[in-house]
Amino acid sequence: MAKPIRFNAFDMNCVVHQSPGLWRHPRDRSADYRKLGTWLDLARTLERGLFDGVFLADVLGVYDVFGGGPAAALRNAAQVPVNDPLLLVPAMATVTTNLGFGVTVNLSYEAPLTLARRFSTLDHLTEGRIGWNVVTGYLDSAARGMGRAKQTAHDDRYAIAEDFMAVVYQLWEGSWADDAVVRDADGGVFTRPERVRAVKHESPWHRLDAIHLSEPSPQRTPVIYQAGTSPAGRGFAGRHAECVFISGPSKVVLAPRVAALRQTAAQVGRRGDDLLIYAMLTAIVAETDEAADALAAEYRRYASAEGALTLMSGWTGVDFAGLDPATVVQHVQSEAGRSAMENITRADPSRVWTVAEIAEHVGIGGIGPVLVGGPARVADALEAWVDETGVDGFNLAFAVRPETMRNVVDLLVPELQRRGRYRTEYPAGTLREKLSGGQPRLQAPHPAAAYRYNANP
Ligand SMILES: Cc1cc2nc3c(=O)[nH]c(=O)nc-3n(C[C@H](O)[C@H](O)[C@H](O)COP(=O)(O)O)c2cc1C
């Protein structure tokens, strides 16, 4: 049987995530991101649609590259205001039992001990449904907010991330033995001290001598997600990621990235298929092709070109303000996200992008493709994407909240199920077990496995 297609929802605790301007659509409820009910509804919808999970993006700074200041980002609510994503998880977990949570936390401004405890806490509270999207940031504004003049250079960020991972793996996997906690009420021993040990780490970036503060959680290490596909990002994904989120405007751009990611994993002894790769995509689905075309045209009228270029400037580090809309964008290397720049320059030599084309394309669903149609047309297109690029599934962004995802769940999922290309029930177990076909812990040669308490008695 052809491989099943997986869905994640791509969202963010803010008004405008990937579709700038659409918050103005009369049916859009994005401004209610501050209300808990919004997130509970989303979680229920996604679980009804048997999604692998909800992926919550995050940034710690404002998109102030466009025009050299935050005005356009603020005007357009382009990923600002933005609230903390982790705090949504316990609420969404109470109304679901299977949905996974892939949450973005930028490690550049974190201490390993406290980050590890936050994820362990959520792993306990969700009974093993938490994942961490490991990012290092791309906004200088975030660095300034943390007391630095600008962000660390691109490839150095990944080197520091490597060291950070070594520390948190030790905390999650190596500090407490599986049998450390005995809860022996008669003997008066909750935890056997001799089965807990301190993690000692000293490097130019991270230093600690401490035991992990949380007792072992169902998954120990959260499911590791990653989303950068520059050569350095790919290397990191190949070593650490269990799931990778990629984005690009076409199959031509994505297919080689998928192959390169799987090859990078294979180079470090993992199987290429150990990585689940999800492509960002927006699906505008209605009962019929005609109704969907009309819906997409209606949505388009609300897209904001300024909002789109504000986002794109932040992702690439290039200020698109004041450029002639007819200007063809040329490749420049920056210290922001490199794949974002590749997407519109070198990734597809047969295609050039003008500033106006970028503004229009990014207006709905960011730099990802937008599929429009009745269930059959969109399902055909998704099957072609999977078959031609080798992705495992899609990271579905919103055009209009919440109707984009409701239409996917009510119309597209049943069509894919009829075709035998979508699950009809959730597998059992933790998020890792569900994603990996039953594997509870990370196995060698994944670097986390080497830090297991029992691997080094
Ligand atoms: C689908 C997708 C989602 C991402 N989400 C976030 C995010 O929420 N926060 C963040 O700081 N970076 C995010 N990134 C950026 C990457 O983690 C990475 O920092 C960026 O792509 C630069 O790395 P690269 O040069 O290796 O591509 C995302 C990237 C992609 C492709």
XYZ file of C-alpha atoms and ligand atoms in Angstrom:
488
model
C 0.000 0.000 0.000
C 1.192 3.521 -0.721
C 2.502 5.190 2.374
C -0.049 7.042 4.487
C 0.021 10.818 4.517
C 0.564 12.533 7.854
C -0.837 15.875 8.986
C 0.398 18.356 11.528
C -1.200 21.734 12.126
C 1.165 24.693 11.969
C 0.147 27.501 14.281
C 1.490 30.148 16.592
C 0.232 31.917 19.704
C -0.344 35.169 17.843
C -2.691 36.880 15.354
C -0.767 36.558 12.083
C 1.332 33.489 11.610
C 1.695 32.668 7.882
C -1.219 34.508 6.259
C -0.780 38.254 6.827
C -3.917 40.321 6.427
C -6.360 37.430 6.688
C -7.182 38.396 10.271
C -9.407 41.031 8.652
C -11.614 38.412 6.995
C -15.099 38.563 8.553
C -15.069 34.899 9.572
C -11.488 34.883 10.880
C -11.051 34.458 14.624
C -7.278 34.971 14.844
C -7.611 37.905 17.212
C -9.009 35.420 19.753
C -5.600 33.793 20.150
C -5.701 35.229 23.712
C -8.698 33.076 24.619
C -8.190 29.583 25.942
C -11.338 28.394 24.168
C -9.670 29.048 20.795
C -6.931 26.560 21.575
C -9.263 23.988 23.077
C -11.391 24.081 19.913
C -8.292 23.702 17.780
C -7.041 20.743 19.785
C -10.402 18.986 19.530
C -10.622 19.608 15.788
C -7.139 18.253 15.164
C -7.699 15.161 17.245
C -10.952 14.530 15.381
C -8.857 14.715 12.208
C -6.302 12.233 13.610
C -3.470 14.740 13.158
C -0.043 13.714 14.435
C 0.125 16.944 16.316
C 0.011 20.674 16.513
C 3.274 22.425 15.823
C 3.534 25.764 17.591
C 6.048 28.225 16.214
C 7.632 30.957 18.302
C 9.902 33.959 18.035
C 11.460 36.046 20.771
C 11.797 39.279 18.843
C 9.958 41.527 16.457
C 10.207 41.491 12.642
C 11.996 44.830 12.377
C 14.135 44.217 9.304
C 11.448 45.589 6.936
C 11.814 49.368 6.892
C 14.394 49.195 9.668
C 11.863 49.205 12.500
C 8.882 47.412 14.061
C 6.110 49.652 12.634
C 5.021 47.380 9.774
C 5.126 44.282 11.957
C 3.008 45.972 14.623
C 0.541 47.439 12.124
C 0.050 44.060 10.464
C 0.272 41.977 13.638
C 2.983 40.032 11.825
C 3.952 37.533 14.536
C 3.631 40.290 17.115
C 1.937 40.456 19.596
C 3.038 36.897 20.361
C 2.387 34.887 23.517
C 4.254 31.950 24.973
C 3.470 28.666 23.181
C 4.346 26.214 25.970
C 1.672 27.561 28.267
C -1.054 26.412 25.859
C -0.080 22.781 26.058
C -1.583 21.632 29.387
C -4.950 23.130 28.442
C -4.986 21.446 25.029
C -3.847 18.194 26.597
C -6.852 18.096 28.921
C -9.305 17.935 26.005
C -7.360 15.375 23.937
C -5.725 12.005 24.487
C -3.686 11.378 21.345
C -2.722 14.691 19.805
C 0.994 15.473 19.937
C 2.481 18.896 20.719
C 5.583 20.055 18.889
C 6.560 23.275 20.571
C 9.240 25.677 19.461
C 11.724 26.866 22.047
C 14.780 28.817 20.995
C 17.729 27.385 22.916
C 19.971 30.402 22.320
C 18.545 32.194 25.334
C 17.880 29.250 27.627
C 19.727 27.479 30.406
C 19.726 23.712 29.783
C 18.574 22.817 33.298
C 15.417 24.928 33.252
C 14.527 24.068 29.669
C 14.920 20.369 30.432
C 12.644 20.685 33.438
C 9.937 22.513 31.481
C 9.825 19.766 28.876
C 9.885 17.009 31.488
C 6.990 18.706 33.259
C 4.988 18.785 30.039
C 5.931 15.219 29.216
C 4.471 14.166 32.560
C 1.339 16.291 32.231
C 0.634 15.174 28.642
C 1.514 11.561 29.451
C 4.201 11.475 26.805
C 2.861 13.694 24.045
C 5.390 16.520 24.049
C 7.923 17.346 21.361
C 10.478 20.141 21.111
C 11.119 22.040 17.911
C 14.753 22.951 18.424
C 15.550 26.365 16.965
C 18.397 28.802 17.368
C 16.620 31.918 16.099
C 17.054 34.210 13.130
C 16.110 37.637 14.476
C 18.671 40.149 15.715
C 15.830 41.834 17.585
C 15.577 38.722 19.795
C 19.299 38.892 20.555
C 19.008 42.559 21.496
C 16.142 41.726 23.828
C 18.446 39.304 25.582
C 21.202 41.855 26.069
C 23.336 41.012 23.067
C 24.298 43.361 20.270
C 23.220 40.896 17.580
C 22.679 37.208 17.136
C 25.508 34.700 17.058
C 26.747 33.850 13.538
C 24.613 31.286 11.689
C 26.819 28.203 11.787
C 28.076 28.972 15.311
C 24.474 28.852 16.483
C 24.248 25.249 15.353
C 27.582 24.398 17.033
C 26.272 25.824 20.306
C 23.028 23.904 19.796
C 25.036 20.697 19.513
C 26.601 21.346 22.907
C 23.225 22.286 24.404
C 21.737 18.998 23.222
C 24.548 17.041 24.868
C 23.619 18.651 28.187
C 19.863 18.193 27.993
C 20.195 14.583 26.817
C 22.289 13.877 29.880
C 19.633 15.456 32.097
C 16.747 13.615 30.470
C 18.391 10.273 29.840
C 21.291 9.965 32.246
C 20.559 11.635 35.550
C 17.900 9.308 36.963
C 17.947 5.526 36.587
C 14.705 3.898 35.523
C 14.419 2.368 38.988
C 15.433 5.475 40.948
C 11.903 6.351 42.034
C 10.470 3.606 44.232
C 7.746 5.490 46.192
C 8.320 3.076 49.075
C 5.977 4.436 51.727
C 6.756 1.679 54.250
C 10.509 2.119 53.913
C 10.283 5.914 53.819
C 12.132 6.147 50.527
C 10.650 8.015 47.632
C 13.778 8.113 45.500
C 16.891 5.971 45.924
C 19.689 8.546 46.085
C 22.268 6.097 44.774
C 20.286 5.813 41.516
C 20.394 9.547 40.754
C 23.531 11.262 39.645
C 24.654 14.751 38.800
C 25.341 15.828 35.267
C 28.644 17.634 35.036
C 29.334 19.573 31.889
C 31.859 22.223 31.080
C 32.222 23.865 27.699
C 32.748 27.406 26.472
C 28.951 27.757 26.249
C 27.350 25.715 28.975
C 28.422 24.773 32.426
C 26.568 22.828 35.042
C 26.884 20.410 37.917
C 23.363 19.344 38.849
C 20.913 16.499 38.950
C 17.870 16.769 36.698
C 15.061 18.250 38.773
C 12.260 16.113 37.323
C 11.775 12.415 37.817
C 11.804 10.296 34.634
C 8.876 11.126 32.356
C 7.185 8.804 29.855
C 9.363 9.725 26.888
C 12.357 11.118 28.812
C 13.695 13.119 25.868
C 10.789 14.901 24.153
C 10.320 14.053 20.480
C 12.919 16.176 18.713
C 11.713 18.372 15.846
C 13.881 20.596 13.721
C 13.179 23.057 10.929
C 16.350 24.417 9.337
C 17.672 23.052 6.068
C 20.871 24.994 5.409
C 23.892 22.660 5.310
C 24.523 23.302 9.025
C 20.831 22.888 9.815
C 20.677 19.670 7.853
C 23.647 18.254 9.729
C 21.914 19.035 12.994
C 18.668 17.455 11.770
C 20.489 14.364 10.546
C 21.978 13.781 13.992
C 19.113 14.805 16.252
C 15.734 15.208 14.602
C 12.952 12.682 14.669
C 10.692 15.020 12.694
C 11.725 17.786 10.320
C 9.599 20.669 9.101
C 10.567 22.060 5.751
C 9.151 24.837 3.646
C 9.518 25.773 0.025
C 7.279 26.973 -2.763
C 7.465 23.960 -5.098
C 8.270 20.263 -5.450
C 11.400 21.207 -7.367
C 12.667 23.044 -4.295
C 11.645 20.432 -1.767
C 12.576 17.113 -3.376
C 16.361 17.610 -3.161
C 16.032 18.876 0.423
C 14.179 15.742 1.434
C 16.797 13.554 -0.219
C 19.642 15.523 1.383
C 18.069 15.275 4.834
C 17.639 11.522 4.586
C 21.160 11.152 3.247
C 22.580 13.227 6.110
C 20.833 10.968 8.620
C 22.197 7.908 6.835
C 25.723 9.338 7.013
C 25.595 9.236 10.801
C 24.287 5.676 10.799
C 20.603 6.420 11.197
C 18.088 5.228 8.649
C 16.875 7.941 6.307
C 13.350 6.814 7.168
C 13.991 7.546 10.842
C 13.194 11.139 9.913
C 9.566 12.083 9.413
C 9.556 15.053 7.078
C 6.577 17.407 6.908
C 6.270 20.101 4.239
C 4.537 23.332 5.063
C 1.421 23.756 2.935
C -1.926 25.502 3.027
C -4.988 23.610 1.808
C -8.082 25.631 0.978
C -10.748 22.991 0.679
C -14.475 23.261 0.057
C -17.233 20.872 -1.059
C -16.485 21.453 -4.746
C -13.622 22.805 -6.841
C -15.697 25.835 -7.811
C -16.585 26.650 -4.209
C -12.932 26.313 -3.193
C -11.762 28.564 -6.034
C -14.278 31.182 -4.962
C -13.158 30.849 -1.327
C -9.502 31.272 -2.251
C -10.290 34.344 -4.359
C -12.237 35.790 -1.455
C -9.323 35.114 0.942
C -6.823 36.686 -1.457
C -8.643 39.996 -1.229
C -7.656 40.255 2.430
C -3.973 39.331 2.067
C -1.521 42.070 3.009
C 1.475 42.669 0.752
C 3.167 44.768 3.409
C 2.619 42.066 6.014
C 4.010 39.468 3.635
C 7.177 41.435 2.936
C 7.585 42.156 6.638
C 7.659 38.437 7.356
C 9.924 37.689 4.424
C 12.372 40.411 5.492
C 12.563 38.861 8.949
C 13.091 35.334 7.636
C 15.810 36.326 5.162
C 17.425 39.273 6.952
C 16.933 41.386 3.783
C 14.939 44.620 3.897
C 12.380 44.488 1.073
C 10.913 47.914 1.928
C 11.400 50.562 -0.710
C 12.399 48.077 -3.410
C 10.710 48.430 -6.771
C 8.061 45.668 -6.912
C 9.532 44.578 -10.273
C 12.989 43.980 -8.761
C 14.184 40.415 -9.168
C 15.527 39.200 -5.836
C 19.179 38.178 -5.895
C 20.791 35.786 -3.471
C 22.636 37.286 -0.521
C 24.091 35.450 2.440
C 22.856 36.695 5.791
C 22.965 35.567 9.394
C 19.187 34.991 9.412
C 17.552 31.884 7.938
C 19.427 30.617 4.910
C 16.801 28.274 3.458
C 14.344 31.175 3.354
C 16.667 33.047 0.996
C 17.436 29.921 -1.037
C 13.700 29.372 -1.591
C 13.374 32.512 -3.671
C 16.761 32.491 -5.378
C 18.992 29.481 -5.958
C 16.780 26.530 -4.960
C 14.989 26.487 -8.325
C 17.198 27.881 -11.116
C 14.261 27.868 -13.536
C 12.334 30.381 -11.466
C 13.105 33.960 -10.484
C 11.024 35.937 -8.003
C 10.217 39.625 -8.122
C 9.401 41.516 -4.956
C 5.757 41.769 -6.108
C 5.532 38.010 -6.644
C 6.922 37.348 -3.188
C 4.455 39.795 -1.656
C 1.582 37.997 -3.346
C 2.741 34.438 -2.733
C 3.585 34.924 0.951
C 0.195 36.605 1.572
C -1.390 33.193 2.105
C 0.503 30.373 3.746
C 3.933 32.001 3.828
C 6.450 30.621 1.379
C 4.688 27.248 1.166
C 2.367 26.133 -1.629
C -1.364 26.775 -1.484
C -3.598 23.982 -2.775
C -7.162 24.918 -3.633
C -9.993 22.567 -4.533
C -12.659 20.136 -3.602
C -11.514 17.112 -1.633
C -10.575 15.031 -4.685
C -8.497 17.732 -6.378
C -6.562 18.543 -3.219
C -6.071 14.869 -2.358
C -4.694 14.226 -5.865
C -2.250 17.084 -5.422
C -1.146 15.929 -1.968
C -0.525 12.421 -3.247
C 1.608 13.873 -6.030
C 3.596 15.938 -3.509
C 4.305 12.913 -1.385
C 5.142 10.670 -4.305
C 7.356 13.208 -6.069
C 9.209 14.718 -3.117
C 9.407 11.858 -0.610
C 7.908 13.869 2.261
C 5.951 11.948 4.880
C 3.253 14.508 5.345
C 2.279 18.123 5.668
C 2.488 20.865 8.159
C -0.782 22.616 7.410
C -0.976 26.362 7.911
C -4.100 28.440 8.288
C -5.528 30.899 5.812
C -8.597 31.722 7.918
C -8.877 30.512 11.490
C -10.550 28.189 12.321
C -12.283 27.309 9.052
C -9.171 26.270 7.102
C -8.477 23.374 9.436
C -12.135 22.470 9.966
C -12.542 22.066 6.207
C -9.424 19.906 6.083
C -10.726 17.666 8.839
C -14.313 17.456 7.588
C -13.667 17.204 3.843
C -10.084 16.268 3.013
C -9.326 13.697 5.696
C -12.317 11.480 4.742
C -11.275 11.644 1.079
C -7.725 10.539 1.914
C -9.096 7.804 4.145
C -11.273 6.518 1.288
C -8.092 6.298 -0.777
C -6.294 4.369 1.945
C -3.796 7.205 2.354
C -4.713 8.383 5.835
C -5.026 6.608 9.158
C -8.453 5.731 10.486
C -7.435 5.567 14.131
C -4.534 6.602 16.305
C -1.881 4.053 17.174
C -1.337 3.482 20.894
C 1.430 4.884 23.043
C 3.401 8.043 23.549
C 3.981 10.536 20.767
C 7.324 8.888 19.998
C 5.725 5.456 19.892
C 2.968 6.699 17.623
C 5.419 8.346 15.229
C 8.055 5.644 15.190
C 5.862 2.575 15.088
C 6.349 1.608 18.712
C 9.795 2.725 19.814
C 9.559 4.237 23.320
C 13.125 5.602 23.679
C 15.686 7.003 21.306
C 17.999 4.239 20.116
C 21.673 4.271 19.118
C 23.116 5.737 16.994
C 20.948 8.661 18.058
C 23.236 10.645 20.386
C 20.674 10.712 23.220
C 20.916 6.931 23.588
C 24.580 7.125 24.570
C 23.666 9.147 27.677
C 21.188 6.669 29.101
C 21.811 5.927 32.747
C 22.162 2.256 32.050
C 24.432 2.848 29.077
C 27.012 4.200 31.546
C 26.406 2.424 34.865
C 8.449 25.197 8.703
C 9.440 25.987 9.495
C 9.075 26.462 10.745
C 9.973 27.177 11.531
N 9.579 27.653 12.746
C 10.419 28.399 13.474
C 10.013 28.970 14.691
O 8.905 28.782 15.130
N 10.892 29.742 15.362
C 12.149 29.982 14.926
O 12.892 30.680 15.605
N 12.559 29.446 13.757
C 11.717 28.687 13.029
N 12.123 28.201 11.827
C 13.439 28.540 11.370
C 14.418 27.416 11.510
O 14.373 26.765 12.740
C 15.815 27.922 11.268
O 16.241 28.754 12.311
C 15.881 28.709 10.035
O 15.284 27.992 8.978
C 17.328 29.011 9.745
O 18.038 27.840 9.636
P 18.626 27.414 8.266
O 19.469 28.540 7.831
O 19.386 26.148 8.618
O 17.461 27.146 7.347
C 11.247 27.467 11.036
C 11.619 26.989 9.776
C 10.721 26.270 9.007
C 11.160 25.767 7.663
